[in-house]
Amino acid sequence: MAADVRSWWARRSLRLRLTAAAALVMAAGLAGAAFLLVAWLHASLINGLDQTVLQRAQVVAADEDSSRITAEVPATSHAEAAVQIVDGRGKVLASSANLRGRPRAFTFPASRSGTPRVHTVHDIPEHDYGTWRAVGIPAGTSRDPVTVYVALPTESVDRGLAQLTVALATGVPAVVALLTGMVWLFTGRALRPVDAMRAQTAEISASDLSRRLDVPPAKDALGRLATTFNDLLGRLDAATRRQRRFIADAAHELRSPLSTLHTRLEVADHHPESVHWPTLAPELLRETERLNHLVDDLLQLARLDARPRLRLRPVDLDEIVFTEVREARSRTRLVIDQHAVGAARLTGDEDALARVVRNLLDNALRHAATRIDISLRTAHDTARLVVADDGPGIPEADRERVFGRFTRLDDARARDTGGSGLGLAIVRDLVTAHHGTTHVEDNSPGTRMVVLLPTRTP
């Protein structure tokens, strides 16, 4: 029950965190957008108001000259506009109706540039409005110059922006709340397949790696994740099956010599008077040698599976071949011809390459009828090592299978001659570790084991 509660809370906590993060991002984005909108709209409205003020001032200036100025400026379409015409001594010559009888309201000088500057004016004396946008432009004649001042209140702009700000302050949280609810729903729906995958993954154990996750129908990232995870499970399943099969085969191979040793020693223990030790001792020694060879091969494969670092250095492969041929000749009467061995220098692990040559020679010794031919040559940055025998040969259908572990094409004869079925598997693994390849060719009669190794470090 506690585990279920923790699992539920973990899923809900992730959903809450995702939703909270999305809400914060949306709130920040909408608030920033609202602020930019208000700022842009304020600047746009003020600019429009400035253009109106300037146009009105230009109209008034065009209609008035010092000889025709009356005490009151004619009414305009902008009833709230404040207009004053001031002479060079600062005396108010005329004004709009809303400034009639009022003192001078504008003190800044007239703009002489091509684009008159608009000023912000506060608290025009004895007037109801607070903030104005005002401009002053020169008018009249050179003998009687005057300045035309025109101002418009910003109240309508401020009131509209205040209403918009209130609307945004009310609407943005509502929109954020709505979008947060939608994110909560969509997140729950999006995480539902993830939770299903988690539950299925929790049910997969090391003893049953054959199970797979359900792949969502949508071709999205989640579907690709499920497919990738299924591929990983497939590789783990194959590796586990291969490891179990290897352990079973190893146990079977070890049991045979151990059973032989145990049986013969048990008979000798129960019937010591019937034991002929000069005959029994060599037989027991052969079984222990076979057992020692098998354990050595198993240890080598275990090290290769662990992917150890090879001790790479420049080595002469031809010298390794000559050394292993001398050792093989001491164990057989078969002809071993090495006249076709040429110089081949490459970068590799000397002990590993010696094991490759030794295993190929051991395999050839077990199957050759009269002779073994070895050749070694280098071409196009590749060393080609060939160990050929004149034995029964390997059928074409089995030429890849012979490199598998515990593979014997003639099981009974291989056991009698001491083969464990691991020699060629070790050869392939060691050659692959050197970035090389191995394959089998027809020798007519017999078999040609071919090893290709790069002479330059990949």
JSON list of C-alpha atoms in Angstrom, two decimals, residues 50-65 68-69 73-78 81 83-85 116 135-140 148-150:
[
{"chain": "A", "resi": 50, "resn": "ASP", "atom": "CA", "xyz": [0.71, 64.97, -30.70]},
{"chain": "A", "resi": 51, "resn": "GLN", "atom": "CA", "xyz": [-0.06, 64.94, -34.40]},
{"chain": "A", "resi": 52, "resn": "THR", "atom": "CA", "xyz": [-3.52, 66.36, -33.71]},
{"chain": "A", "resi": 53, "resn": "VAL", "atom": "CA", "xyz": [-2.10, 69.13, -31.50]},
{"chain": "A", "resi": 54, "resn": "LEU", "atom": "CA", "xyz": [0.45, 70.06, -34.13]},
{"chain": "A", "resi": 55, "resn": "GLN", "atom": "CA", "xyz": [-2.08, 70.11, -36.95]},
{"chain": "A", "resi": 56, "resn": "ARG", "atom": "CA", "xyz": [-4.46, 72.30, -34.90]},
{"chain": "A", "resi": 57, "resn": "ALA", "atom": "CA", "xyz": [-1.67, 74.71, -34.06]},
{"chain": "A", "resi": 58, "resn": "GLN", "atom": "CA", "xyz": [-0.72, 74.97, -37.72]},
{"chain": "A", "resi": 59, "resn": "VAL", "atom": "CA", "xyz": [-4.36, 75.69, -38.65]},
{"chain": "A", "resi": 60, "resn": "VAL", "atom": "CA", "xyz": [-4.67, 78.41, -36.01]},
{"chain": "A", "resi": 61, "resn": "ALA", "atom": "CA", "xyz": [-1.35, 79.94, -37.07]},
{"chain": "A", "resi": 62, "resn": "ALA", "atom": "CA", "xyz": [-2.44, 79.99, -40.69]},
{"chain": "A", "resi": 63, "resn": "ASP", "atom": "CA", "xyz": [-5.78, 81.67, -39.87]},
{"chain": "A", "resi": 64, "resn": "GLU", "atom": "CA", "xyz": [-4.39, 84.40, -37.61]},
{"chain": "A", "resi": 65, "resn": "ASP", "atom": "CA", "xyz": [-2.11, 87.32, -38.13]},
{"chain": "A", "resi": 68, "resn": "ARG", "atom": "CA", "xyz": [-6.76, 90.29, -37.46]},
{"chain": "A", "resi": 69, "resn": "ILE", "atom": "CA", "xyz": [-6.31, 88.73, -34.02]},
{"chain": "A", "resi": 73, "resn": "VAL", "atom": "CA", "xyz": [-9.97, 82.05, -31.06]},
{"chain": "A", "resi": 74, "resn": "PRO", "atom": "CA", "xyz": [-12.77, 80.56, -33.18]},
{"chain": "A", "resi": 75, "resn": "ALA", "atom": "CA", "xyz": [-14.16, 77.22, -31.99]},
{"chain": "A", "resi": 76, "resn": "THR", "atom": "CA", "xyz": [-12.63, 74.02, -33.44]},
{"chain": "A", "resi": 77, "resn": "SER", "atom": "CA", "xyz": [-13.69, 70.43, -33.81]},
{"chain": "A", "resi": 78, "resn": "HIS", "atom": "CA", "xyz": [-11.73, 69.75, -30.62]},
{"chain": "A", "resi": 81, "resn": "ALA", "atom": "CA", "xyz": [-8.46, 72.12, -26.95]},
{"chain": "A", "resi": 83, "resn": "VAL", "atom": "CA", "xyz": [-5.45, 77.71, -27.34]},
{"chain": "A", "resi": 84, "resn": "GLN", "atom": "CA", "xyz": [-3.55, 80.91, -26.54]},
{"chain": "A", "resi": 85, "resn": "ILE", "atom": "CA", "xyz": [-1.89, 83.44, -28.83]},
{"chain": "A", "resi": 116, "resn": "PRO", "atom": "CA", "xyz": [8.02, 71.24, -33.60]},
{"chain": "A", "resi": 135, "resn": "VAL", "atom": "CA", "xyz": [2.99, 72.75, -28.75]},
{"chain": "A", "resi": 136, "resn": "GLY", "atom": "CA", "xyz": [4.02, 76.29, -29.53]},
{"chain": "A", "resi": 137, "resn": "ILE", "atom": "CA", "xyz": [4.75, 77.48, -33.07]},
{"chain": "A", "resi": 138, "resn": "PRO", "atom": "CA", "xyz": [5.66, 80.97, -34.33]},
{"chain": "A", "resi": 139, "resn": "ALA", "atom": "CA", "xyz": [3.12, 82.98, -36.32]},
{"chain": "A", "resi": 140, "resn": "GLY", "atom": "CA", "xyz": [2.35, 86.58, -37.32]},
{"chain": "A", "resi": 148, "resn": "VAL", "atom": "CA", "xyz": [0.40, 80.12, -31.08]},
{"chain": "A", "resi": 149, "resn": "TYR", "atom": "CA", "xyz": [0.03, 77.63, -28.24]},
{"chain": "A", "resi": 150, "resn": "VAL", "atom": "CA", "xyz": [-2.34, 74.67, -28.58]}
]
